[in-house]
Short mmCIF file of C-alpha atoms in Angstrom, two decimals:
data_model
loop_
_atom_site.label_atom_id
_atom_site.label_comp_id
_atom_site.label_asym_id
_atom_site.label_seq_id
_atom_site.Cartn_x
_atom_site.Cartn_y
_atom_site.Cartn_z
CA MET U 1380 3.00 -17.14 -8.07
CA GLY U 1381 1.36 -14.96 -5.45
CA ALA U 1382 -0.52 -17.98 -4.04
CA GLU U 1383 2.82 -19.48 -3.02
CA CYS U 1384 3.66 -16.48 -0.83
CA ARG U 1385 2.96 -15.17 2.61
CA TYR U 1386 3.06 -11.39 3.04
CA GLU U 1387 4.26 -9.79 6.26
CA VAL U 1388 3.48 -6.06 6.56
CA ALA U 1389 5.61 -3.92 8.86
CA GLN U 1390 4.03 -1.28 11.06
CA ALA U 1391 5.54 1.68 9.17
CA ALA U 1392 4.17 0.54 5.80
CA TYR U 1393 0.74 -0.28 7.20
CA VAL U 1394 0.31 2.96 9.15
CA LYS U 1395 1.48 5.10 6.21
CA LEU U 1396 -1.01 3.63 3.76
CA ALA U 1397 -3.81 3.90 6.32
CA LEU U 1398 -3.00 7.54 7.11
CA HIS U 1399 -2.89 8.30 3.38
CA ALA U 1400 -6.40 6.89 2.94
CA LEU U 1401 -7.67 8.73 6.04
CA LYS U 1402 -6.29 12.07 4.82
CA HIS U 1403 -8.34 11.88 1.61
CA PRO U 1404 -11.59 10.07 2.54
CA SER U 1405 -13.49 11.24 -0.54
CA ALA U 1406 -10.75 10.36 -3.01
CA ALA U 1407 -9.24 7.26 -4.51
CA VAL U 1408 -5.75 7.01 -3.01
CA ASN U 1409 -2.94 4.72 -4.02
CA GLY U 1410 0.72 4.02 -3.47
CA LEU U 1411 3.61 1.62 -3.78
CA LEU U 1412 4.70 -1.10 -1.38
CA VAL U 1413 8.42 -1.50 -0.77
CA GLY U 1414 10.04 -4.63 0.60
CA ARG U 1415 11.98 -7.77 -0.20
CA LEU U 1416 11.63 -11.51 -0.63
CA VAL U 1417 13.13 -12.71 2.65
CA GLU U 1418 12.63 -16.47 2.51
CA PRO U 1419 12.53 -17.49 -1.17
CA SER U 1420 13.29 -21.15 -0.48
CA SER U 1421 10.68 -21.67 2.23
CA THR U 1422 7.16 -22.98 1.63
CA PRO U 1423 5.42 -20.65 1.37
CA ALA U 1424 7.95 -17.97 0.45
CA VAL U 1425 7.79 -14.81 2.56
CA VAL U 1426 7.60 -11.27 1.19
CA SER U 1427 8.35 -8.61 3.79
CA VAL U 1428 6.66 -5.25 3.13
CA VAL U 1429 8.70 -2.71 5.08
CA ASP U 1430 7.57 0.66 3.72
CA ALA U 1431 4.86 2.38 1.68
CA VAL U 1432 5.22 5.31 -0.72
CA PRO U 1433 1.97 7.30 -1.15
CA LEU U 1434 1.35 8.22 -4.80
CA SER U 1435 -1.89 10.08 -5.45
CA HIS U 1436 -5.23 11.21 -4.06
CA HIS U 1437 -7.54 12.34 -6.85
CA PRO U 1438 -11.28 11.50 -6.84
CA HIS U 1439 -11.15 9.73 -10.20
CA HIS U 1440 -7.42 9.53 -10.67
CA LEU U 1441 -6.08 6.92 -13.05
CA PRO U 1442 -2.29 6.68 -12.73
CA LEU U 1443 -0.90 7.47 -16.16
CA LEU U 1444 1.80 5.08 -17.29
CA PRO U 1445 4.48 7.82 -17.68
CA THR U 1446 3.72 9.13 -14.17
CA LEU U 1447 3.76 5.62 -12.74
CA GLU U 1448 7.01 4.82 -14.55
CA LEU U 1449 8.55 8.02 -13.16
CA ALA U 1450 7.44 7.18 -9.63
CA LEU U 1451 8.66 3.59 -9.93
CA THR U 1452 12.04 4.73 -11.23
CA ILE U 1453 12.53 7.32 -8.48
CA VAL U 1454 11.41 4.94 -5.73
CA GLU U 1455 13.47 2.01 -7.04
CA ASP U 1456 16.57 4.20 -7.45
CA HIS U 1457 16.24 5.59 -3.94
CA PHE U 1458 15.88 2.24 -2.20
CA ALA U 1459 18.56 0.63 -4.39
CA THR U 1460 21.07 3.07 -2.92
CA GLN U 1461 20.19 1.95 0.61
CA GLY U 1462 21.97 -1.37 0.08
CA GLU U 1463 19.26 -3.36 1.86
CA GLY U 1464 17.88 -5.26 -1.13
CA LEU U 1465 14.62 -3.31 -1.13
CA ALA U 1466 12.42 -2.94 -4.21
CA VAL U 1467 8.82 -2.21 -5.17
CA VAL U 1468 6.90 -5.39 -4.29
CA GLY U 1469 3.31 -4.23 -4.68
CA TYR U 1470 0.65 -1.58 -4.75
CA TYR U 1471 -2.10 -0.36 -2.43
CA HIS U 1472 -5.42 1.26 -3.24
CA ALA U 1473 -8.34 2.77 -1.32
CA ASN U 1474 -11.72 3.39 -2.93
CA PRO U 1475 -13.49 6.68 -2.19
CA ARG U 1476 -16.79 5.10 -1.21
CA ARG U 1477 -17.17 3.43 2.19
CA ASP U 1478 -19.18 0.55 0.76
CA ASP U 1479 -16.97 -0.12 -2.26
CA ALA U 1480 -15.01 -3.29 -1.55
CA ASP U 1481 -14.16 -4.18 -5.16
CA LEU U 1482 -10.67 -4.06 -6.59
CA PRO U 1483 -10.93 -1.50 -9.43
CA PRO U 1484 -9.49 -2.03 -12.92
CA VAL U 1485 -6.82 0.62 -12.35
CA ALA U 1486 -5.44 -1.31 -9.37
CA LYS U 1487 -5.27 -4.46 -11.47
CA ARG U 1488 -3.45 -2.62 -14.27
CA VAL U 1489 -0.87 -1.16 -11.89
CA GLY U 1490 -0.51 -4.55 -10.24
CA ASP U 1491 0.16 -6.12 -13.65
CA HIS U 1492 2.80 -3.47 -14.33
CA ILE U 1493 4.62 -4.17 -11.07
CA PHE U 1494 4.25 -7.93 -11.59
CA ARG U 1495 6.50 -7.63 -14.64
CA TYR U 1496 9.33 -6.53 -12.33
CA PHE U 1497 8.44 -8.55 -9.21
CA PRO U 1498 6.49 -11.76 -9.97
CA ARG U 1499 5.44 -12.22 -6.33
CA SER U 1500 3.86 -8.78 -6.13
CA ALA U 1501 0.73 -8.09 -4.10
CA VAL U 1502 -2.10 -5.58 -4.23
CA LEU U 1503 -3.60 -4.41 -0.95
CA LEU U 1504 -7.10 -2.94 -1.01
CA VAL U 1505 -8.12 -0.83 1.98
CA ASP U 1506 -11.35 -2.04 3.60
CA ASN U 1507 -12.99 1.24 4.61
CA LYS U 1508 -15.38 -0.40 7.07
CA LYS U 1509 -12.58 -2.23 8.87
CA MET U 1510 -10.62 1.03 8.91
CA GLU U 1511 -13.43 2.72 10.83
CA GLU U 1512 -13.34 -0.01 13.47
CA ALA U 1513 -9.55 0.02 13.73
CA VAL U 1514 -9.18 3.77 14.28
CA LYS U 1515 -11.76 3.54 17.06
CA GLY U 1516 -9.59 0.92 18.75
CA LYS U 1517 -12.23 -1.78 18.25
CA SER U 1518 -10.33 -4.17 15.99
CA ARG U 1519 -6.89 -5.66 15.53
CA GLU U 1520 -7.70 -7.16 12.15
CA PRO U 1521 -5.77 -5.82 9.14
CA VAL U 1522 -7.69 -3.03 7.40
CA VAL U 1523 -6.50 -4.29 4.01
CA GLN U 1524 -7.47 -7.18 1.78
CA LEU U 1525 -4.71 -9.10 0.00
CA TYR U 1526 -4.93 -9.75 -3.73
CA THR U 1527 -2.45 -11.85 -5.69
CA ARG U 1528 -2.23 -12.77 -9.36
CA ASP U 1529 -3.14 -16.34 -10.26
CA SER U 1530 -2.05 -18.55 -13.14
CA SER U 1531 -4.80 -17.11 -15.36
CA LYS U 1532 -3.30 -13.62 -14.84
CA SER U 1533 -6.32 -12.50 -12.80
CA TRP U 1534 -6.09 -10.70 -9.47
CA ARG U 1535 -7.99 -12.60 -6.80
CA GLN U 1536 -8.49 -12.05 -3.11
CA ALA U 1537 -6.36 -14.49 -1.15
CA GLY U 1538 -8.60 -17.04 0.54
CA SER U 1539 -11.87 -15.83 2.04
CA ASP U 1540 -10.19 -12.87 3.70
CA GLY U 1541 -6.49 -13.33 2.97
CA SER U 1542 -5.74 -13.88 6.66
CA SER U 1543 -3.71 -17.03 6.07
CA GLN U 1544 -1.35 -15.24 3.70
CA LEU U 1545 -1.34 -11.74 5.17
CA ALA U 1546 0.02 -10.85 8.58
CA LEU U 1547 0.94 -7.68 10.45
CA LYS U 1548 4.50 -7.94 11.73
CA GLU U 1549 3.61 -6.16 14.97
CA PRO U 1550 0.33 -7.35 16.57
CA SER U 1551 -0.29 -3.95 18.18
CA THR U 1552 -0.17 -2.07 14.85
CA ASN U 1553 -3.85 -1.02 14.92
CA VAL U 1554 -3.36 0.42 18.41
CA VAL U 1555 -0.47 2.51 17.08
CA LEU U 1556 -2.60 3.57 14.10
CA ALA U 1557 -5.40 4.70 16.42
CA ASP U 1558 -2.91 6.73 18.44
CA HIS U 1559 -1.65 8.48 15.30
CA VAL U 1560 -5.22 9.25 14.26
CA THR U 1561 -5.90 10.78 17.68
CA THR U 1562 -2.96 13.16 17.15
CA LYS U 1563 -4.11 13.90 13.57
CA LYS U 1564 -0.86 12.56 12.13
CA TRP U 1565 -2.68 11.95 8.85
CA GLU U 1566 -2.61 15.71 8.20
CA LYS U 1567 1.16 15.56 7.71
CA ILE U 1568 1.50 12.71 5.22
CA VAL U 1569 2.88 13.66 1.79
CA ASP U 1570 2.23 11.75 -1.42
CA PHE U 1571 3.89 11.91 -4.83
CA ASP U 1572 1.22 14.29 -6.12
CA ASP U 1573 2.08 16.71 -3.31
CA HIS U 1574 5.78 16.39 -4.13
CA LEU U 1575 5.23 17.15 -7.82
CA ASP U 1576 3.23 20.25 -6.83
CA ASP U 1577 5.94 21.36 -4.38
CA ILE U 1578 9.28 19.56 -4.54
CA SER U 1579 10.18 20.75 -1.04
CA ARG U 1580 7.60 18.27 0.29
CA ASP U 1581 9.30 14.91 0.83
CA TRP U 1582 7.45 11.81 -0.44
CA LEU U 1583 9.58 9.69 1.91
CA ASN U 1584 7.76 11.27 4.87
CA PRO U 1585 10.82 11.31 7.16
CA GLY U 1586 9.92 11.64 10.83
CA LEU U 1587 6.21 11.11 10.18
CA LEU U 1588 5.85 8.25 12.64
CA ASP U 1589 8.33 9.45 15.26
#
């Protein structure tokens, strides 16, 4: 079903996932994408990704199903109370190695899990090389690759680079990201691991991008 969708990523979601990856450059980082299906009857349908929830940052971390289920439940419950029709619509992942551009098995497994709840889910893989260019202000291309699940239940990169199905809602998003990197905003981002270690740290990251 993913091939029938276009994915529009809001600035807040994009910058959060990028800052999460930048904070832990030697670790595998991952998180949840929050959004809604905004134009289900259009061709293609449009999924709007409005926020990102950072999950973990361990070098060889494999999200355990109970931990993932807990995170999904907490995130879903929180956004359900907002009354805006938001839900978990996907997952993002960044590999620890700069030259590793392959979607790892763990990302596929988490994607499959989310797919059960949202059949138009997406997986975004951070492209570490494109990230380097973006934070230097040298590129406006998305620093993520879009993967969707095909009819054979395999996760495949959308098109040659996913550009036809993936768009940044605000064209200047990479400029904003570079500004946040200059002010070391990545130091302040909190993920679910941090929250479980110290519950006073808010995984919603309120005020992070103000």
